[in-house]
Amino acid sequence: MTAPVGAPAPDFTLQDQYGQDTSPVSGRPVLLVFYPLAFSGVCSGELAELSARHPEFADLGAEVMAVSVDSVFALRTWSDREGFPFPLLSDFWPHGGVARAYGVFDPERGTARRGTFLIDAGGVVRWSIVTGFSEPRDVDEYLRQLRELV
């Protein structure tokens, strides 16, 4: 079961692609995007679109955070290659612990499913979506939900 809408979002601290401990910033909305693996086709397309549209999220005062079970080293290489303007967080160890807390870890594949959570400035889950492994999510829908929130 995914983290329920209306409930407090599970708190966490993970290392970003630079090895820095990173947590959602309280007092501002957070778009938390779980994806299976760095360098994979659908994930690359999704994060490229989030990157291209990052100024729209920033204009709305939202923080974008992307989470996978990849190591910090893989995330750094991918981020350096693609120039992502948001943190890529490593849920490597304990393996998938944050994905489990949000109810999007797939133990058979050993990766997160494609789950997205919109968390308000007070730390409450206000919207979420989970799609299939090969089904990209809609950034326009993220922005629509965020606009309704702020």
PDB file of C-alpha atoms in Angstrom:
ATOM      1  CA  MET A   1       0.000   0.000   0.000  1.00  0.00           C
ATOM      2  CA  THR A   2       1.386   3.402  -0.951  1.00  0.00           C
ATOM      3  CA  ALA A   3       1.738   6.284   1.491  1.00  0.00           C
ATOM      4  CA  PRO A   4      -1.864   7.472   1.801  1.00  0.00           C
ATOM      5  CA  VAL A   5      -3.065  10.865   0.629  1.00  0.00           C
ATOM      6  CA  GLY A   6      -3.851  13.002   3.676  1.00  0.00           C
ATOM      7  CA  ALA A   7      -1.275  11.265   5.884  1.00  0.00           C
ATOM      8  CA  PRO A   8       2.113  12.607   6.942  1.00  0.00           C
ATOM      9  CA  ALA A   9       4.785  11.751   4.395  1.00  0.00           C
ATOM     10  CA  PRO A  10       7.401   9.322   5.676  1.00  0.00           C
ATOM     11  CA  ASP A  11      10.469  11.332   6.662  1.00  0.00           C
ATOM     12  CA  PHE A  12      13.874  10.356   5.321  1.00  0.00           C
ATOM     13  CA  THR A  13      17.443  11.370   4.700  1.00  0.00           C
ATOM     14  CA  LEU A  14      19.327   9.936   1.720  1.00  0.00           C
ATOM     15  CA  GLN A  15      22.577  10.793   0.011  1.00  0.00           C
ATOM     16  CA  ASP A  16      22.325  12.753  -3.215  1.00  0.00           C
ATOM     17  CA  GLN A  17      24.512  12.281  -6.284  1.00  0.00           C
ATOM     18  CA  TYR A  18      27.270  14.292  -4.555  1.00  0.00           C
ATOM     19  CA  GLY A  19      27.229  12.194  -1.368  1.00  0.00           C
ATOM     20  CA  GLN A  20      25.458  14.897   0.653  1.00  0.00           C
ATOM     21  CA  ASP A  21      22.769  13.909   3.157  1.00  0.00           C
ATOM     22  CA  THR A  22      19.523  15.278   1.760  1.00  0.00           C
ATOM     23  CA  SER A  23      15.990  15.488   3.158  1.00  0.00           C
ATOM     24  CA  PRO A  24      12.868  17.221   1.891  1.00  0.00           C
ATOM     25  CA  VAL A  25      12.879  20.890   2.891  1.00  0.00           C
ATOM     26  CA  SER A  26      10.064  21.645   5.288  1.00  0.00           C
ATOM     27  CA  GLY A  27       7.998  24.695   4.540  1.00  0.00           C
ATOM     28  CA  ARG A  28       7.781  24.123   0.794  1.00  0.00           C
ATOM     29  CA  PRO A  29       6.051  21.585  -1.449  1.00  0.00           C
ATOM     30  CA  VAL A  30       8.040  18.572  -2.617  1.00  0.00           C
ATOM     31  CA  LEU A  31       7.520  16.484  -5.734  1.00  0.00           C
ATOM     32  CA  LEU A  32       9.043  13.115  -4.828  1.00  0.00           C
ATOM     33  CA  VAL A  33       9.613  10.973  -7.925  1.00  0.00           C
ATOM     34  CA  PHE A  34      10.604   7.306  -7.527  1.00  0.00           C
ATOM     35  CA  TYR A  35      11.976   5.566 -10.623  1.00  0.00           C
ATOM     36  CA  PRO A  36      13.408   2.072 -11.200  1.00  0.00           C
ATOM     37  CA  LEU A  37      16.963   2.627 -12.487  1.00  0.00           C
ATOM     38  CA  ALA A  38      19.321   5.289 -13.797  1.00  0.00           C
ATOM     39  CA  PHE A  39      20.275   5.128 -17.481  1.00  0.00           C
ATOM     40  CA  SER A  40      17.153   3.164 -18.449  1.00  0.00           C
ATOM     41  CA  GLY A  41      15.014   4.357 -21.350  1.00  0.00           C
ATOM     42  CA  VAL A  42      11.750   5.424 -19.722  1.00  0.00           C
ATOM     43  CA  CYS A  43      13.533   6.800 -16.637  1.00  0.00           C
ATOM     44  CA  SER A  44      15.883   8.862 -18.797  1.00  0.00           C
ATOM     45  CA  GLY A  45      12.953  10.333 -20.709  1.00  0.00           C
ATOM     46  CA  GLU A  46      10.995  11.153 -17.562  1.00  0.00           C
ATOM     47  CA  LEU A  47      13.890  12.840 -15.804  1.00  0.00           C
ATOM     48  CA  ALA A  48      14.895  14.721 -18.970  1.00  0.00           C
ATOM     49  CA  GLU A  49      11.382  16.208 -19.136  1.00  0.00           C
ATOM     50  CA  LEU A  50      11.467  17.059 -15.425  1.00  0.00           C
ATOM     51  CA  SER A  51      14.829  18.722 -16.023  1.00  0.00           C
ATOM     52  CA  ALA A  52      13.575  20.742 -18.993  1.00  0.00           C
ATOM     53  CA  ARG A  53      10.545  21.898 -17.022  1.00  0.00           C
ATOM     54  CA  HIS A  54      12.305  22.386 -13.695  1.00  0.00           C
ATOM     55  CA  PRO A  55      11.925  26.203 -13.859  1.00  0.00           C
ATOM     56  CA  GLU A  56       8.136  25.764 -13.762  1.00  0.00           C
ATOM     57  CA  PHE A  57       8.401  23.818 -10.502  1.00  0.00           C
ATOM     58  CA  ALA A  58      10.840  26.346  -9.075  1.00  0.00           C
ATOM     59  CA  ASP A  59       8.482  29.217 -10.004  1.00  0.00           C
ATOM     60  CA  LEU A  60       5.794  27.494  -7.933  1.00  0.00           C
ATOM     61  CA  GLY A  61       8.185  27.167  -4.989  1.00  0.00           C
ATOM     62  CA  ALA A  62       8.416  23.379  -5.209  1.00  0.00           C
ATOM     63  CA  GLU A  63      11.400  21.145  -4.662  1.00  0.00           C
ATOM     64  CA  VAL A  64      11.835  18.195  -7.044  1.00  0.00           C
ATOM     65  CA  MET A  65      13.596  15.090  -5.721  1.00  0.00           C
ATOM     66  CA  ALA A  66      14.166  11.870  -7.675  1.00  0.00           C
ATOM     67  CA  VAL A  67      14.820   8.566  -5.879  1.00  0.00           C
ATOM     68  CA  SER A  68      16.160   5.211  -7.081  1.00  0.00           C
ATOM     69  CA  VAL A  69      18.020   2.246  -5.615  1.00  0.00           C
ATOM     70  CA  ASP A  70      21.129   3.129  -7.644  1.00  0.00           C
ATOM     71  CA  SER A  71      24.414   3.873  -5.881  1.00  0.00           C
ATOM     72  CA  VAL A  72      25.577   7.453  -5.328  1.00  0.00           C
ATOM     73  CA  PHE A  73      28.355   6.768  -7.856  1.00  0.00           C
ATOM     74  CA  ALA A  74      25.963   5.741 -10.636  1.00  0.00           C
ATOM     75  CA  LEU A  75      23.715   8.721  -9.878  1.00  0.00           C
ATOM     76  CA  ARG A  76      26.689  11.113 -10.018  1.00  0.00           C
ATOM     77  CA  THR A  77      27.762   9.777 -13.401  1.00  0.00           C
ATOM     78  CA  TRP A  78      24.220  10.028 -14.767  1.00  0.00           C
ATOM     79  CA  SER A  79      23.645  13.496 -13.318  1.00  0.00           C
ATOM     80  CA  ASP A  80      26.956  14.797 -14.673  1.00  0.00           C
ATOM     81  CA  ARG A  81      26.101  13.446 -18.124  1.00  0.00           C
ATOM     82  CA  GLU A  82      22.537  14.794 -18.167  1.00  0.00           C
ATOM     83  CA  GLY A  83      22.899  17.959 -16.063  1.00  0.00           C
ATOM     84  CA  PHE A  84      19.878  17.331 -13.846  1.00  0.00           C
ATOM     85  CA  PRO A  85      19.060  20.472 -11.780  1.00  0.00           C
ATOM     86  CA  PHE A  86      17.517  18.540  -8.874  1.00  0.00           C
ATOM     87  CA  PRO A  87      18.873  15.966  -6.430  1.00  0.00           C
ATOM     88  CA  LEU A  88      19.044  12.318  -7.417  1.00  0.00           C
ATOM     89  CA  LEU A  89      18.768  10.409  -4.157  1.00  0.00           C
ATOM     90  CA  SER A  90      20.302   6.996  -3.555  1.00  0.00           C
ATOM     91  CA  ASP A  91      17.981   4.533  -1.791  1.00  0.00           C
ATOM     92  CA  PHE A  92      20.784   1.974  -2.095  1.00  0.00           C
ATOM     93  CA  TRP A  93      21.166   0.971   1.549  1.00  0.00           C
ATOM     94  CA  PRO A  94      19.229  -0.226   3.333  1.00  0.00           C
ATOM     95  CA  HIS A  95      18.170  -1.374  -0.099  1.00  0.00           C
ATOM     96  CA  GLY A  96      14.932   0.367  -1.081  1.00  0.00           C
ATOM     97  CA  GLY A  97      14.160   1.453   2.488  1.00  0.00           C
ATOM     98  CA  VAL A  98      12.549   4.758   1.507  1.00  0.00           C
ATOM     99  CA  ALA A  99      10.714   3.167  -1.429  1.00  0.00           C
ATOM    100  CA  ARG A 100       9.356   0.599   1.043  1.00  0.00           C
ATOM    101  CA  ALA A 101       8.231   3.375   3.407  1.00  0.00           C
ATOM    102  CA  TYR A 102       6.296   4.962   0.533  1.00  0.00           C
ATOM    103  CA  GLY A 103       4.904   1.583  -0.600  1.00  0.00           C
ATOM    104  CA  VAL A 104       6.555   1.579  -4.035  1.00  0.00           C
ATOM    105  CA  PHE A 105       9.350  -0.990  -3.645  1.00  0.00           C
ATOM    106  CA  ASP A 106       9.053  -4.055  -5.893  1.00  0.00           C
ATOM    107  CA  PRO A 107      10.868  -6.879  -4.063  1.00  0.00           C
ATOM    108  CA  GLU A 108      10.823  -9.155  -7.116  1.00  0.00           C
ATOM    109  CA  ARG A 109      12.730  -6.635  -9.242  1.00  0.00           C
ATOM    110  CA  GLY A 110      14.677  -5.082  -6.392  1.00  0.00           C
ATOM    111  CA  THR A 111      13.793  -1.561  -7.550  1.00  0.00           C
ATOM    112  CA  ALA A 112      11.256   1.153  -6.897  1.00  0.00           C
ATOM    113  CA  ARG A 113       8.132   1.228  -9.014  1.00  0.00           C
ATOM    114  CA  ARG A 114       7.227   4.453 -10.836  1.00  0.00           C
ATOM    115  CA  GLY A 115       5.594   6.284  -7.958  1.00  0.00           C
ATOM    116  CA  THR A 116       5.210  10.033  -7.508  1.00  0.00           C
ATOM    117  CA  PHE A 117       4.117  11.853  -4.363  1.00  0.00           C
ATOM    118  CA  LEU A 118       3.225  15.505  -4.001  1.00  0.00           C
ATOM    119  CA  ILE A 119       3.913  16.574  -0.430  1.00  0.00           C
ATOM    120  CA  ASP A 120       2.653  19.916   0.871  1.00  0.00           C
ATOM    121  CA  ALA A 121       4.690  22.472   2.826  1.00  0.00           C
ATOM    122  CA  GLY A 122       3.483  20.886   6.076  1.00  0.00           C
ATOM    123  CA  GLY A 123       4.778  17.415   5.151  1.00  0.00           C
ATOM    124  CA  VAL A 124       1.434  15.819   4.219  1.00  0.00           C
ATOM    125  CA  VAL A 125       0.948  13.680   1.093  1.00  0.00           C
ATOM    126  CA  ARG A 126      -1.608  15.540  -1.054  1.00  0.00           C
ATOM    127  CA  TRP A 127      -1.514  13.527  -4.282  1.00  0.00           C
ATOM    128  CA  SER A 128       0.163  10.415  -5.646  1.00  0.00           C
ATOM    129  CA  ILE A 129       0.307   8.210  -8.692  1.00  0.00           C
ATOM    130  CA  VAL A 130       1.922   4.855  -9.437  1.00  0.00           C
ATOM    131  CA  THR A 131       2.289   3.638 -13.023  1.00  0.00           C
ATOM    132  CA  GLY A 132       3.634   0.484 -14.644  1.00  0.00           C
ATOM    133  CA  PHE A 133       7.361  -0.051 -15.182  1.00  0.00           C
ATOM    134  CA  SER A 134       7.208   0.908 -18.853  1.00  0.00           C
ATOM    135  CA  GLU A 135       4.538   3.620 -18.490  1.00  0.00           C
ATOM    136  CA  PRO A 136       5.961   7.157 -18.244  1.00  0.00           C
ATOM    137  CA  ARG A 137       4.247   9.671 -16.009  1.00  0.00           C
ATOM    138  CA  ASP A 138       2.793  12.995 -17.128  1.00  0.00           C
ATOM    139  CA  VAL A 139       4.718  16.111 -16.047  1.00  0.00           C
ATOM    140  CA  ASP A 140       1.728  18.270 -17.036  1.00  0.00           C
ATOM    141  CA  GLU A 141      -0.305  16.399 -14.419  1.00  0.00           C
ATOM    142  CA  TYR A 142       2.398  17.042 -11.810  1.00  0.00           C
ATOM    143  CA  LEU A 143       2.203  20.758 -12.523  1.00  0.00           C
ATOM    144  CA  ARG A 144      -1.603  20.779 -12.514  1.00  0.00           C
ATOM    145  CA  GLN A 145      -1.667  19.091  -9.103  1.00  0.00           C
ATOM    146  CA  LEU A 146       1.019  21.434  -7.772  1.00  0.00           C
ATOM    147  CA  ARG A 147      -0.867  24.525  -8.979  1.00  0.00           C
ATOM    148  CA  GLU A 148      -3.977  23.306  -7.153  1.00  0.00           C
ATOM    149  CA  LEU A 149      -1.900  22.873  -4.008  1.00  0.00           C
ATOM    150  CA  VAL A 150      -0.181  26.267  -3.948  1.00  0.00           C
TER     151      VAL A 150
END
